[in-house]
PDB file of C-alpha atoms and ligand atoms in Angstrom:
ATOM      1  CA  MET O 279    -100.676  58.901  47.605  1.00 98.00           C
ATOM      2  CA  ASN O 280     -97.903  56.507  46.696  1.00 98.00           C
ATOM      3  CA  VAL O 281     -94.978  58.179  44.908  1.00 98.00           C
ATOM      4  CA  GLY O 282     -92.523  56.540  42.536  1.00 98.00           C
ATOM      5  CA  VAL O 283     -89.561  58.776  41.489  1.00 98.00           C
ATOM      6  CA  LEU O 284     -87.612  58.212  38.228  1.00 98.00           C
ATOM      7  CA  VAL O 285     -83.935  59.283  38.277  1.00 98.00           C
ATOM      8  CA  SER O 286     -80.642  58.963  36.178  1.00 98.00           C
ATOM      9  CA  GLY O 287     -78.053  61.039  37.817  1.00 95.00           C
ATOM     10  CA  SER O 288     -76.956  62.694  41.004  1.00 97.00           C
ATOM     11  CA  GLY O 289     -80.397  62.659  42.686  1.00 98.00           C
ATOM     12  CA  THR O 290     -80.316  65.983  44.697  1.00 98.00           C
ATOM     13  CA  ASN O 291     -84.029  66.444  43.885  1.00 98.00           C
ATOM     14  CA  LEU O 292     -84.708  62.921  44.989  1.00 98.00           C
ATOM     15  CA  GLN O 293     -82.897  63.700  48.235  1.00 98.00           C
ATOM     16  CA  ALA O 294     -84.989  66.609  48.738  1.00 98.00           C
ATOM     17  CA  LEU O 295     -88.138  64.477  48.608  1.00 98.00           C
ATOM     18  CA  ILE O 296     -86.498  61.962  50.890  1.00 98.00           C
ATOM     19  CA  ASP O 297     -85.653  64.643  53.210  1.00 98.00           C
ATOM     20  CA  ARG O 298     -89.061  66.341  53.286  1.00 97.00           C
ATOM     21  CA  GLY O 299     -90.767  62.946  53.678  1.00 97.00           C
ATOM     22  CA  GLN O 300     -88.593  61.920  56.568  1.00 97.00           C
ATOM     23  CA  ARG O 301     -89.493  65.236  58.396  1.00 96.00           C
ATOM     24  CA  GLY O 302     -93.077  64.533  57.588  1.00 96.00           C
ATOM     25  CA  GLU O 303     -93.383  67.369  55.186  1.00 94.00           C
ATOM     26  CA  LEU O 304     -94.708  65.853  52.253  1.00 95.00           C
ATOM     27  CA  GLY O 305     -98.504  65.540  53.391  1.00 95.00           C
ATOM     28  CA  PRO O 306    -100.152  62.428  52.331  1.00 97.00           C
ATOM     29  CA  ALA O 307     -97.497  61.545  49.787  1.00 98.00           C
ATOM     30  CA  ASN O 308     -95.601  58.610  50.438  1.00 98.00           C
ATOM     31  CA  LEU O 309     -92.314  57.904  48.626  1.00 98.00           C
ATOM     32  CA  VAL O 310     -92.578  54.193  47.902  1.00 98.00           C
ATOM     33  CA  VAL O 311     -90.103  53.309  45.104  1.00 98.00           C
ATOM     34  CA  VAL O 312     -87.241  54.914  43.123  1.00 98.00           C
ATOM     35  CA  GLY O 313     -86.515  53.643  39.609  1.00 98.00           C
ATOM     36  CA  CYS O 314     -83.413  54.283  37.677  1.00 98.00           C
ATOM     37  CA  ASN O 315     -82.267  53.532  34.072  1.00 97.00           C
ATOM     38  CA  VAL O 316     -78.528  53.782  34.866  1.00 96.00           C
ATOM     39  CA  PRO O 317     -77.083  51.109  37.169  1.00 94.00           C
ATOM     40  CA  ASP O 318     -74.817  52.455  39.962  1.00 90.00           C
ATOM     41  CA  CYS O 319     -75.890  55.980  39.532  1.00 93.00           C
ATOM     42  CA  PRO O 320     -75.680  58.232  42.608  1.00 97.00           C
ATOM     43  CA  ALA O 321     -79.313  58.621  43.016  1.00 98.00           C
ATOM     44  CA  LEU O 322     -79.850  54.964  43.681  1.00 97.00           C
ATOM     45  CA  ALA O 323     -77.341  55.113  46.555  1.00 97.00           C
ATOM     46  CA  ARG O 324     -79.287  57.739  48.117  1.00 98.00           C
ATOM     47  CA  ALA O 325     -82.502  55.609  47.888  1.00 98.00           C
ATOM     48  CA  LYS O 326     -80.682  52.721  49.488  1.00 97.00           C
ATOM     49  CA  LEU O 327     -79.251  54.770  52.380  1.00 98.00           C
ATOM     50  CA  ALA O 328     -82.703  56.058  52.917  1.00 98.00           C
ATOM     51  CA  ALA O 329     -83.857  52.560  52.800  1.00 98.00           C
ATOM     52  CA  VAL O 330     -86.483  53.436  49.941  1.00 98.00           C
ATOM     53  CA  PRO O 331     -86.911  50.404  47.602  1.00 98.00           C
ATOM     54  CA  SER O 332     -85.370  50.795  44.205  1.00 98.00           C
ATOM     55  CA  PHE O 333     -85.294  49.162  40.686  1.00 98.00           C
ATOM     56  CA  VAL O 334     -83.251  49.366  37.711  1.00 98.00           C
ATOM     57  CA  VAL O 335     -84.522  49.200  34.198  1.00 98.00           C
ATOM     58  CA  ASP O 336     -81.379  49.696  32.054  1.00 97.00           C
ATOM     59  CA  HIS O 337     -82.312  51.481  28.658  1.00 96.00           C
ATOM     60  CA  ARG O 338     -79.550  49.710  27.063  1.00 95.00           C
ATOM     61  CA  ASP O 339     -81.537  46.552  27.417  1.00 96.00           C
ATOM     62  CA  TYR O 340     -84.250  47.735  25.343  1.00 95.00           C
ATOM     63  CA  PRO O 341     -83.226  49.047  21.944  1.00 92.00           C
ATOM     64  CA  GLU O 342     -87.137  49.978  21.553  1.00 93.00           C
ATOM     65  CA  ARG O 343     -88.891  52.378  23.487  1.00 93.00           C
ATOM     66  CA  PRO O 344     -92.218  50.765  24.039  1.00 96.00           C
ATOM     67  CA  PRO O 345     -90.778  47.760  25.885  1.00 97.00           C
ATOM     68  CA  PHE O 346     -88.764  49.987  27.971  1.00 97.00           C
ATOM     69  CA  ASP O 347     -91.934  51.914  28.941  1.00 97.00           C
ATOM     70  CA  ARG O 348     -93.855  48.762  29.834  1.00 98.00           C
ATOM     71  CA  ALA O 349     -90.785  47.386  32.156  1.00 98.00           C
ATOM     72  CA  LEU O 350     -91.010  50.808  33.887  1.00 98.00           C
ATOM     73  CA  VAL O 351     -94.800  50.432  34.203  1.00 98.00           C
ATOM     74  CA  ALA O 352     -94.569  46.948  35.507  1.00 98.00           C
ATOM     75  CA  ALA O 353     -92.078  47.995  38.227  1.00 98.00           C
ATOM     76  CA  LEU O 354     -94.143  50.949  39.270  1.00 98.00           C
ATOM     77  CA  ARG O 355     -97.386  49.097  39.313  1.00 98.00           C
ATOM     78  CA  ALA O 356     -95.575  46.370  41.463  1.00 98.00           C
ATOM     79  CA  HIS O 357     -95.214  49.304  44.038  1.00 98.00           C
ATOM     80  CA  GLN O 358     -98.780  50.580  43.612  1.00 98.00           C
ATOM     81  CA  VAL O 359     -97.300  53.865  42.411  1.00 98.00           C
ATOM     82  CA  ASP O 360    -100.156  56.524  41.990  1.00 98.00           C
ATOM     83  CA  LEU O 361     -97.729  59.427  40.921  1.00 98.00           C
ATOM     84  CA  VAL O 362     -94.782  59.291  38.928  1.00 98.00           C
ATOM     85  CA  VAL O 363     -92.063  61.984  39.403  1.00 98.00           C
ATOM     86  CA  LEU O 364     -89.414  62.482  37.052  1.00 98.00           C
ATOM     87  CA  ALA O 365     -86.306  64.049  38.829  1.00 98.00           C
ATOM     88  CA  GLY O 366     -83.401  64.251  36.631  1.00 97.00           C
ATOM     89  CA  PHE O 367     -84.701  61.145  34.462  1.00 97.00           C
ATOM     90  CA  ASN O 368     -82.774  61.455  31.222  1.00 94.00           C
ATOM     91  CA  ARG O 369     -85.092  59.391  28.918  1.00 94.00           C
ATOM     92  CA  LEU O 370     -88.099  60.409  27.018  1.00 93.00           C
ATOM     93  CA  LEU O 371     -91.264  58.560  28.041  1.00 94.00           C
ATOM     94  CA  GLY O 372     -93.575  57.092  25.631  1.00 93.00           C
ATOM     95  CA  LYS O 373     -97.257  56.496  25.240  1.00 95.00           C
ATOM     96  CA  ASP O 374     -97.170  53.184  27.207  1.00 96.00           C
ATOM     97  CA  LEU O 375     -96.042  54.976  30.330  1.00 97.00           C
ATOM     98  CA  LEU O 376     -98.081  58.086  29.952  1.00 97.00           C
ATOM     99  CA  ASP O 377    -101.242  56.031  29.221  1.00 97.00           C
ATOM    100  CA  ALA O 378    -100.645  53.880  32.300  1.00 98.00           C
ATOM    101  CA  PHE O 379    -100.526  56.994  34.501  1.00 98.00           C
ATOM    102  CA  PRO O 380    -102.920  59.405  32.698  1.00 96.00           C
ATOM    103  CA  GLY O 381    -102.109  62.997  34.300  1.00 95.00           C
ATOM    104  CA  ARG O 382    -100.016  61.479  36.927  1.00 98.00           C
ATOM    105  CA  VAL O 383     -96.654  62.041  35.675  1.00 98.00           C
ATOM    106  CA  VAL O 384     -94.720  65.270  36.563  1.00 98.00           C
ATOM    107  CA  ASN O 385     -91.122  66.453  35.697  1.00 98.00           C
ATOM    108  CA  ILE O 386     -88.685  69.059  37.185  1.00 98.00           C
ATOM    109  CA  HIS O 387     -87.109  71.209  34.403  1.00 98.00           C
ATOM    110  CA  PRO O 388     -84.524  73.577  35.334  1.00 98.00           C
ATOM    111  CA  ALA O 389     -85.821  76.537  33.159  1.00 98.00           C
ATOM    112  CA  LEU O 390     -88.824  78.768  33.023  1.00 97.00           C
ATOM    113  CA  LEU O 391     -90.699  77.053  30.522  1.00 98.00           C
ATOM    114  CA  PRO O 392     -91.708  77.427  27.573  1.00 98.00           C
ATOM    115  CA  ALA O 393     -88.284  78.979  27.297  1.00 98.00           C
ATOM    116  CA  PHE O 394     -85.335  76.656  27.104  1.00 98.00           C
ATOM    117  CA  PRO O 395     -86.861  73.237  26.932  1.00 97.00           C
ATOM    118  CA  GLY O 396     -84.616  70.125  26.294  1.00 96.00           C
ATOM    119  CA  VAL O 397     -81.135  69.477  27.345  1.00 96.00           C
ATOM    120  CA  ARG O 398     -78.668  72.022  29.337  1.00 96.00           C
ATOM    121  CA  ALA O 399     -81.603  74.393  29.918  1.00 96.00           C
ATOM    122  CA  GLN O 400     -79.630  76.346  32.500  1.00 96.00           C
ATOM    123  CA  ARG O 401     -76.785  76.682  29.895  1.00 96.00           C
ATOM    124  CA  GLN O 402     -79.165  77.902  27.368  1.00 96.00           C
ATOM    125  CA  ALA O 403     -80.704  80.558  29.705  1.00 96.00           C
ATOM    126  CA  PHE O 404     -76.991  81.644  30.595  1.00 96.00           C
ATOM    127  CA  ASP O 405     -76.183  81.950  27.029  1.00 96.00           C
ATOM    128  CA  ALA O 406     -79.186  83.687  26.082  1.00 97.00           C
ATOM    129  CA  GLY O 407     -78.540  86.446  28.668  1.00 97.00           C
ATOM    130  CA  VAL O 408     -81.708  86.307  30.602  1.00 98.00           C
ATOM    131  CA  LYS O 409     -81.751  88.195  33.806  1.00 97.00           C
ATOM    132  CA  ILE O 410     -84.414  85.912  35.531  1.00 97.00           C
ATOM    133  CA  ALA O 411     -84.098  82.295  35.336  1.00 97.00           C
ATOM    134  CA  GLY O 412     -85.460  79.508  37.188  1.00 97.00           C
ATOM    135  CA  CYS O 413     -87.139  76.051  37.185  1.00 97.00           C
ATOM    136  CA  THR O 414     -90.603  74.564  36.305  1.00 97.00           C
ATOM    137  CA  VAL O 415     -92.714  71.465  37.503  1.00 97.00           C
ATOM    138  CA  HIS O 416     -94.894  70.426  34.760  1.00 97.00           C
ATOM    139  CA  PHE O 417     -97.240  67.533  33.892  1.00 98.00           C
ATOM    140  CA  VAL O 418     -95.607  65.327  31.281  1.00 98.00           C
ATOM    141  CA  ASP O 419     -97.225  64.839  27.984  1.00 96.00           C
ATOM    142  CA  HIS O 420     -96.043  63.584  24.629  1.00 93.00           C
ATOM    143  CA  GLY O 421     -93.713  66.597  23.914  1.00 95.00           C
ATOM    144  CA  VAL O 422     -90.397  67.559  25.095  1.00 95.00           C
ATOM    145  CA  ASP O 423     -91.111  69.615  28.238  1.00 96.00           C
ATOM    146  CA  THR O 424     -94.400  70.936  26.816  1.00 97.00           C
ATOM    147  CA  GLY O 425     -96.885  69.622  29.419  1.00 97.00           C
ATOM    148  CA  PRO O 426     -99.171  71.930  31.597  1.00 97.00           C
ATOM    149  CA  ILE O 427     -97.106  74.026  33.840  1.00 96.00           C
ATOM    150  CA  ILE O 428     -97.975  73.430  37.629  1.00 95.00           C
ATOM    151  CA  ALA O 429     -95.401  75.696  39.309  1.00 94.00           C
ATOM    152  CA  GLN O 430     -92.384  77.614  38.784  1.00 94.00           C
ATOM    153  CA  ALA O 431     -89.660  79.354  40.773  1.00 93.00           C
ATOM    154  CA  ALA O 432     -87.509  82.331  39.536  1.00 94.00           C
ATOM    155  CA  VAL O 433     -83.897  83.463  40.427  1.00 95.00           C
ATOM    156  CA  ARG O 434     -82.172  86.585  39.402  1.00 96.00           C
ATOM    157  CA  VAL O 435     -79.119  86.111  37.178  1.00 97.00           C
ATOM    158  CA  GLN O 436     -76.154  88.077  38.617  1.00 96.00           C
ATOM    159  CA  ASP O 437     -73.733  89.915  36.603  1.00 95.00           C
ATOM    160  CA  ASP O 438     -70.563  87.791  37.759  1.00 95.00           C
ATOM    161  CA  ASP O 439     -72.505  84.535  37.552  1.00 96.00           C
ATOM    162  CA  ASP O 440     -71.027  81.760  35.357  1.00 95.00           C
ATOM    163  CA  ASP O 441     -73.299  78.893  34.195  1.00 93.00           C
ATOM    164  CA  GLU O 442     -72.447  76.669  37.212  1.00 96.00           C
ATOM    165  CA  ALA O 443     -73.311  79.270  39.777  1.00 97.00           C
ATOM    166  CA  LEU O 444     -76.708  79.787  38.100  1.00 97.00           C
ATOM    167  CA  ARG O 445     -77.162  75.978  37.837  1.00 97.00           C
ATOM    168  CA  LEU O 446     -76.628  75.922  41.616  1.00 98.00           C
ATOM    169  CA  ARG O 447     -78.964  78.807  42.295  1.00 97.00           C
ATOM    170  CA  ILE O 448     -81.593  77.224  40.149  1.00 97.00           C
ATOM    171  CA  LEU O 449     -81.055  73.862  41.759  1.00 98.00           C
ATOM    172  CA  ALA O 450     -81.847  75.251  45.117  1.00 97.00           C
ATOM    173  CA  GLU O 451     -85.119  76.342  44.090  1.00 95.00           C
ATOM    174  CA  GLU O 452     -85.807  73.061  42.400  1.00 97.00           C
ATOM    175  CA  HIS O 453     -85.285  71.349  45.910  1.00 96.00           C
ATOM    176  CA  ARG O 454     -88.078  73.642  47.341  1.00 94.00           C
ATOM    177  CA  LEU O 455     -90.513  73.607  44.555  1.00 95.00           C
ATOM    178  CA  LEU O 456     -90.624  69.979  43.732  1.00 96.00           C
ATOM    179  CA  PRO O 457     -91.603  68.540  47.212  1.00 96.00           C
ATOM    180  CA  ALA O 458     -94.177  71.518  47.586  1.00 94.00           C
ATOM    181  CA  VAL O 459     -95.683  70.342  44.268  1.00 95.00           C
ATOM    182  CA  VAL O 460     -95.782  66.646  45.149  1.00 96.00           C
ATOM    183  CA  ARG O 461     -97.219  67.641  48.481  1.00 95.00           C
ATOM    184  CA  ALA O 462     -99.985  69.850  46.749  1.00 94.00           C
ATOM    185  CA  ILE O 463    -100.718  66.931  44.314  1.00 96.00           C
ATOM    186  CA  ALA O 464    -100.959  64.527  47.017  1.00 96.00           C
ATOM    187  CA  GLU O 465    -103.429  66.914  48.964  1.00 95.00           C
ATOM    188  CA  ARG O 466    -105.362  67.104  45.847  1.00 96.00           C
ATOM    189  CA  ARG O 467    -104.961  70.770  45.540  1.00 94.00           C
ATOM    190  CA  VAL O 468    -103.635  70.772  41.827  1.00 95.00           C
ATOM    191  CA  VAL O 469    -106.359  71.106  39.447  1.00 95.00           C
ATOM    192  CA  LEU O 470    -105.812  70.525  35.641  1.00 95.00           C
ATOM    193  CA  GLU O 471    -108.143  72.674  33.323  1.00 94.00           C
ATOM    194  CA  GLY O 472    -107.034  72.102  29.791  1.00 91.00           C
ATOM    195  CA  ARG O 473    -103.534  73.880  29.550  1.00 93.00           C
ATOM    196  CA  ARG O 474    -103.925  75.693  32.843  1.00 95.00           C
ATOM    197  CA  VAL O 475    -103.155  74.355  36.228  1.00 95.00           C
ATOM    198  CA  ARG O 476    -104.736  75.824  39.375  1.00 92.00           C
ATOM    199  CA  VAL O 477    -102.845  75.059  42.588  1.00 91.00           C
ATOM    200  CA  LEU O 478    -105.363  75.672  45.415  1.00 90.00           C
ATOM    201  CA  GLY O 479    -104.246  77.193  48.653  1.00 84.00           C
ATOM    202  CA  ALA O 480    -100.672  77.770  47.209  1.00 77.00           C
ATOM    203  CA  THR O 481     -97.944  78.158  49.798  1.00 69.00           C
ATOM    204  CA  PRO O 482     -95.153  80.599  49.445  1.00 68.00           C
ATOM    205  CA  ALA O 483     -93.003  77.934  47.984  1.00 65.00           C
ATOM    206  CA  THR O 484     -95.126  77.524  45.057  1.00 61.00           C
ATOM    207  CA  ASP O 485     -95.212  81.158  44.509  1.00 64.00           C
ATOM    208  CA  PRO O 486     -93.467  81.957  41.118  1.00 56.00           C
ATOM    209  CA  LEU O 487     -91.992  85.076  42.278  1.00 50.00           C
ATOM    210  CA  ARG O 488     -91.097  84.119  45.882  1.00 54.00           C
ATOM    211  CA  SER O 489     -87.351  84.010  45.526  1.00 47.00           C
ATOM    212  CA  LEU O 490     -87.025  87.353  43.450  1.00 44.00           C
TER     213      LEU O 490
HETATM  214  C1  GRF A 660     -82.148  68.976  37.621  1.00 58.53           C
HETATM  215  O1  GRF A 660     -81.784  69.964  37.386  1.00 58.53           O
HETATM  216  C2  GRF A 660     -83.601  68.786  37.030  1.00 58.53           C
HETATM  217  O2  GRF A 660     -84.313  69.920  36.836  1.00 58.53           O
HETATM  218  C3  GRF A 660     -83.101  68.175  35.704  1.00 58.53           C
HETATM  219  O3  GRF A 660     -82.068  67.226  35.932  1.00 58.53           O
HETATM  220  C4  GRF A 660     -81.282  67.851  36.988  1.00 58.53           C
HETATM  221  C5  GRF A 660     -81.382  66.469  38.029  1.00 58.53           C
HETATM  222  O4  GRF A 660     -80.572  66.772  39.107  1.00 58.53           O
HETATM  223  N1  GRF A 660     -84.351  67.538  35.024  1.00 58.53           N
HETATM  224  P1  GRF A 660     -80.539  65.680  40.350  1.00 58.53           P
HETATM  225  O5  GRF A 660     -80.193  64.520  39.850  1.00 58.53           O
HETATM  226  O6  GRF A 660     -81.948  65.840  41.054  1.00 58.53           O
HETATM  227  O7  GRF A 660     -79.414  66.339  41.261  1.00 58.53           O
END
């Protein structure tokens, strides 16, 4: 299964996928291309270092969303991408992209959805005073972080945490969860039934309470 990863920022989740792939731990998932909407973002440098092909579709060149989406679709299709992974991609995707990859776009979000969707999710959780936080990998639909949940990982919020400490603890779980889900999808173990997703033969890495 050919995987295209879309990024906008530091790319640590991308790095986790690259590292797992290089160690042969992504099963039949093949990281074939990295796409970015921000020229010169650190994630692109990670792709180049790992010799993964990359492309840039700068959203500032597309005042309207549909042509931006279509440019992404064309670039992803040029690399025969089957599965699109949003790993810190900071643009909302529209109908053109979602229709081009039906049920084949996933996103990693740094909160236990449906709580704290949208931006600065870790900060939202911290400010809300929750005792358990975490991350979610979900299918992308037309809403903001509303698609069917595939897997979650939880972390405890410590009394002496600041929001940065919490962000980093969640991020470490993201780096485990996202590759595990990508592998499970590539192994055809992820089954979507309406709003519910079953992960067949779930490994400890996809157990939501594994880290508690
Ligand atoms: C992660 O926290 C991810 O959950 C969110 O954006 C961040 C990206 O971090 N969607 P990185 O670029 O993978 O380091």
